[in-house]
Amino acid sequence: VEAPPSLVSDQKPGRNSLPRLSRDGKRLAFLTTGSSSNQPLNIRDLATKDEKSFAFQTLFGFDWHPNNQKLLVVERGAAPNTRDLSWLDVSSGARTPFQTLGRMRIPWFSSFSPDGKTLYFLSGQGPDEAVQVMAMDVSTGSMRTIFTSSQATGIRLNGLTLSPDGKVLASLRFDEPDKREYVLIPVDGSEVRVVAAPNSSSIRYATPQFSHDGKALIVGRRKGVRQS
């Protein structure tokens, strides 16, 4: 992108964060925090500049469904360390309960398959609360494990992005205190592949993103830190 950045919205007081562009590029969802006890989730039509806001108490994450008509929203569940997943219709504002997940003491990261039939997400439901990469059938709610973290495979994961062809997930894998690796995790559960192991001090803990052709992985780096 060669053009300088421009302001998209200044209609909501507070701190606007977590921008999520719909797959068709027509709507932008973003969260506002700091202005009240609620967390408004805002939907902006980029053509008309109209905005809608939906209030949430404790929102852990949200993601566009590939049909561009609804968002998956993740809220704090009634029981400790649970997450309630529901669908938000961005036109009507209607909310439809979807799933409740237990033992979720980690940040929410997720990615939909291109056809919207499978939801991939990070879970803390593994043995001894190990982080797992899960695949959920959206129509039935059934789940399967793709990858489980361990001392041998990297004890933590940060971020989760699906490649454009829907075959591999990218994440940042790390062991304390200084081992960091960008990895590709095949959705069929086959062997994980390390694609880069940069100097840990240069890493920014942001979700890696694929280029549109799927041939490159875009990652964050702290300014002024040399790679070793």
XYZ file of C-alpha atoms in Angstrom:
228
model
C 0.000 0.000 0.000
C 1.676 3.207 -1.154
C -0.964 5.753 -0.085
C -0.609 7.332 3.380
C -3.032 6.086 6.064
C -6.354 7.907 6.406
C -8.886 8.103 9.221
C -11.760 5.668 8.741
C -13.937 6.573 11.725
C -13.909 9.005 14.660
C -17.539 8.658 15.684
C -16.919 6.514 18.783
C -15.207 7.994 21.869
C -12.608 5.819 23.574
C -9.962 3.519 22.153
C -10.842 1.864 18.856
C -9.044 -1.425 18.230
C -9.120 -4.871 16.605
C -10.208 -3.826 13.094
C -11.622 -6.723 11.074
C -12.452 -6.286 7.394
C -15.216 -8.435 5.912
C -14.148 -10.876 3.199
C -15.821 -8.798 0.493
C -14.086 -5.634 1.721
C -17.365 -3.746 2.206
C -17.641 -3.569 6.005
C -15.242 -2.926 8.864
C -15.841 -4.271 12.371
C -13.932 -2.755 15.290
C -14.122 -2.622 19.068
C -14.314 0.481 21.257
C -13.006 0.330 24.825
C -12.522 2.839 27.613
C -15.613 4.980 27.072
C -18.022 3.057 29.342
C -18.520 -0.264 31.122
C -19.741 -1.744 27.848
C -17.607 -2.672 24.851
C -19.354 -1.438 21.701
C -18.703 -3.611 18.659
C -19.034 -1.300 15.688
C -19.833 -2.167 12.080
C -19.032 0.486 9.474
C -20.213 0.367 5.876
C -17.175 1.654 3.997
C -19.242 2.864 1.034
C -22.040 4.729 2.839
C -20.015 5.457 6.046
C -23.016 4.352 8.118
C -22.132 2.775 11.478
C -23.984 0.427 13.800
C -22.974 -0.382 17.373
C -23.749 -3.452 19.458
C -22.999 -3.444 23.199
C -21.141 -6.294 24.891
C -19.960 -6.663 28.486
C -16.802 -8.740 28.056
C -15.828 -9.497 24.480
C -12.790 -11.723 23.932
C -12.816 -11.799 20.151
C -14.822 -11.677 16.938
C -14.380 -12.848 13.372
C -16.254 -12.403 10.108
C -17.976 -15.433 8.651
C -17.092 -15.810 4.942
C -20.705 -15.034 3.950
C -20.049 -11.421 5.091
C -23.468 -11.284 6.778
C -22.571 -12.280 10.330
C -19.826 -12.202 12.921
C -18.755 -14.900 15.323
C -18.468 -13.180 18.716
C -16.753 -14.648 21.771
C -17.863 -13.554 25.246
C -17.136 -14.567 28.821
C -19.258 -17.560 29.833
C -21.263 -17.942 33.028
C -18.910 -20.593 34.438
C -15.250 -19.775 35.221
C -12.847 -19.951 32.255
C -15.607 -20.597 29.726
C -16.377 -18.753 26.495
C -19.796 -18.298 24.926
C -19.760 -18.237 21.125
C -22.678 -16.707 19.244
C -23.558 -15.299 15.822
C -24.249 -11.600 15.356
C -26.306 -10.697 12.279
C -24.750 -7.392 11.224
C -27.921 -6.194 9.456
C -30.573 -6.955 12.069
C -28.446 -7.151 15.222
C -29.971 -10.527 16.077
C -27.769 -12.795 18.205
C -27.917 -16.570 17.967
C -26.143 -18.800 20.535
C -23.672 -21.201 18.940
C -21.345 -22.999 21.377
C -19.914 -22.800 24.897
C -16.278 -23.799 25.305
C -14.634 -24.724 28.616
C -11.099 -24.355 29.965
C -10.362 -21.312 27.837
C -7.701 -19.432 29.780
C -5.838 -18.223 26.702
C -6.448 -15.344 24.257
C -8.928 -16.048 21.466
C -7.524 -16.630 17.980
C -9.624 -18.105 15.167
C -9.933 -18.440 11.400
C -12.707 -19.751 9.137
C -12.237 -22.045 6.185
C -12.984 -20.319 2.845
C -16.386 -22.036 2.602
C -17.286 -21.151 6.210
C -17.911 -24.784 7.144
C -14.977 -25.138 9.545
C -13.807 -22.915 12.390
C -10.178 -23.247 13.444
C -9.226 -21.872 16.859
C -6.724 -22.102 19.700
C -7.936 -23.892 22.800
C -6.593 -24.507 26.284
C -8.453 -27.795 26.653
C -5.462 -30.097 26.128
C -3.852 -32.306 28.780
C -2.549 -30.128 31.645
C -4.128 -27.143 29.855
C -1.831 -27.538 26.861
C -2.651 -25.267 23.940
C -4.317 -27.065 21.042
C -5.292 -26.148 17.501
C -8.864 -27.295 17.010
C -11.148 -27.667 13.993
C -14.886 -27.316 14.611
C -17.597 -28.342 12.166
C -19.810 -25.239 12.115
C -22.977 -27.177 11.259
C -22.682 -29.858 13.955
C -20.304 -28.392 16.546
C -18.141 -31.510 16.470
C -14.423 -30.911 17.008
C -11.138 -32.571 16.196
C -7.625 -31.810 17.360
C -5.087 -30.766 14.720
C -2.105 -30.049 16.950
C -1.289 -30.211 20.674
C 1.507 -28.193 22.203
C 4.061 -29.780 24.509
C 7.573 -29.258 25.816
C 8.795 -31.043 22.690
C 6.692 -29.128 20.148
C 6.610 -25.625 21.658
C 4.573 -24.894 24.733
C 2.647 -21.835 23.524
C 1.096 -20.480 20.339
C 0.183 -16.917 19.425
C -2.069 -16.042 16.510
C -3.806 -18.253 13.958
C -4.347 -17.491 10.267
C -5.498 -19.801 7.488
C -3.774 -19.761 4.099
C -5.861 -18.657 1.083
C -6.034 -22.251 -0.197
C -7.338 -23.440 3.180
C -4.586 -26.021 3.669
C -2.308 -24.665 6.411
C -2.536 -22.433 9.483
C 0.222 -20.007 10.454
C 1.114 -19.252 14.073
C 3.959 -18.065 16.281
C 5.263 -20.891 18.477
C 7.459 -20.170 21.453
C 9.142 -21.640 24.523
C 10.292 -19.506 27.408
C 12.469 -17.583 27.601
C 13.813 -16.962 24.107
C 12.823 -19.531 21.489
C 10.477 -18.189 18.791
C 9.409 -19.858 15.547
C 6.852 -19.085 12.864
C 5.210 -22.374 11.981
C 2.802 -23.778 9.397
C 0.273 -26.253 10.784
C -1.470 -28.391 8.124
C -5.220 -28.664 8.720
C -5.057 -32.400 7.966
C -2.970 -32.905 11.119
C 0.264 -33.780 9.339
C 3.715 -32.596 10.449
C 4.200 -28.978 11.478
C 6.828 -27.048 9.506
C 9.042 -24.234 10.786
C 9.347 -21.404 8.241
C 11.385 -18.882 10.260
C 13.156 -18.659 13.602
C 13.952 -14.964 14.087
C 15.764 -13.250 16.924
C 13.230 -13.379 19.761
C 13.870 -9.771 20.795
C 12.638 -8.541 17.397
C 9.255 -10.288 17.542
C 5.990 -8.411 17.865
C 3.237 -10.614 19.224
C 0.775 -10.074 16.409
C -1.020 -12.661 14.327
C 1.001 -13.529 11.190
C -0.867 -12.928 7.938
C -0.608 -14.592 4.537
C -0.141 -12.624 1.347
C -3.054 -12.890 -1.089
C -1.284 -15.540 -3.153
C -0.325 -17.543 -0.050
C 3.379 -17.521 -0.937
C 4.554 -15.137 1.790
C 3.918 -14.691 5.498
C 3.648 -11.137 6.816
C 4.823 -10.692 10.408
C 5.526 -7.829 12.810
C 8.973 -6.750 13.948
C 10.170 -4.201 16.484
C 11.784 -1.210 14.801
C 15.524 -0.874 15.202
C 16.186 -4.483 16.278
C 18.626 -6.382 14.120
C 18.048 -10.006 13.199
C 20.743 -12.458 14.230
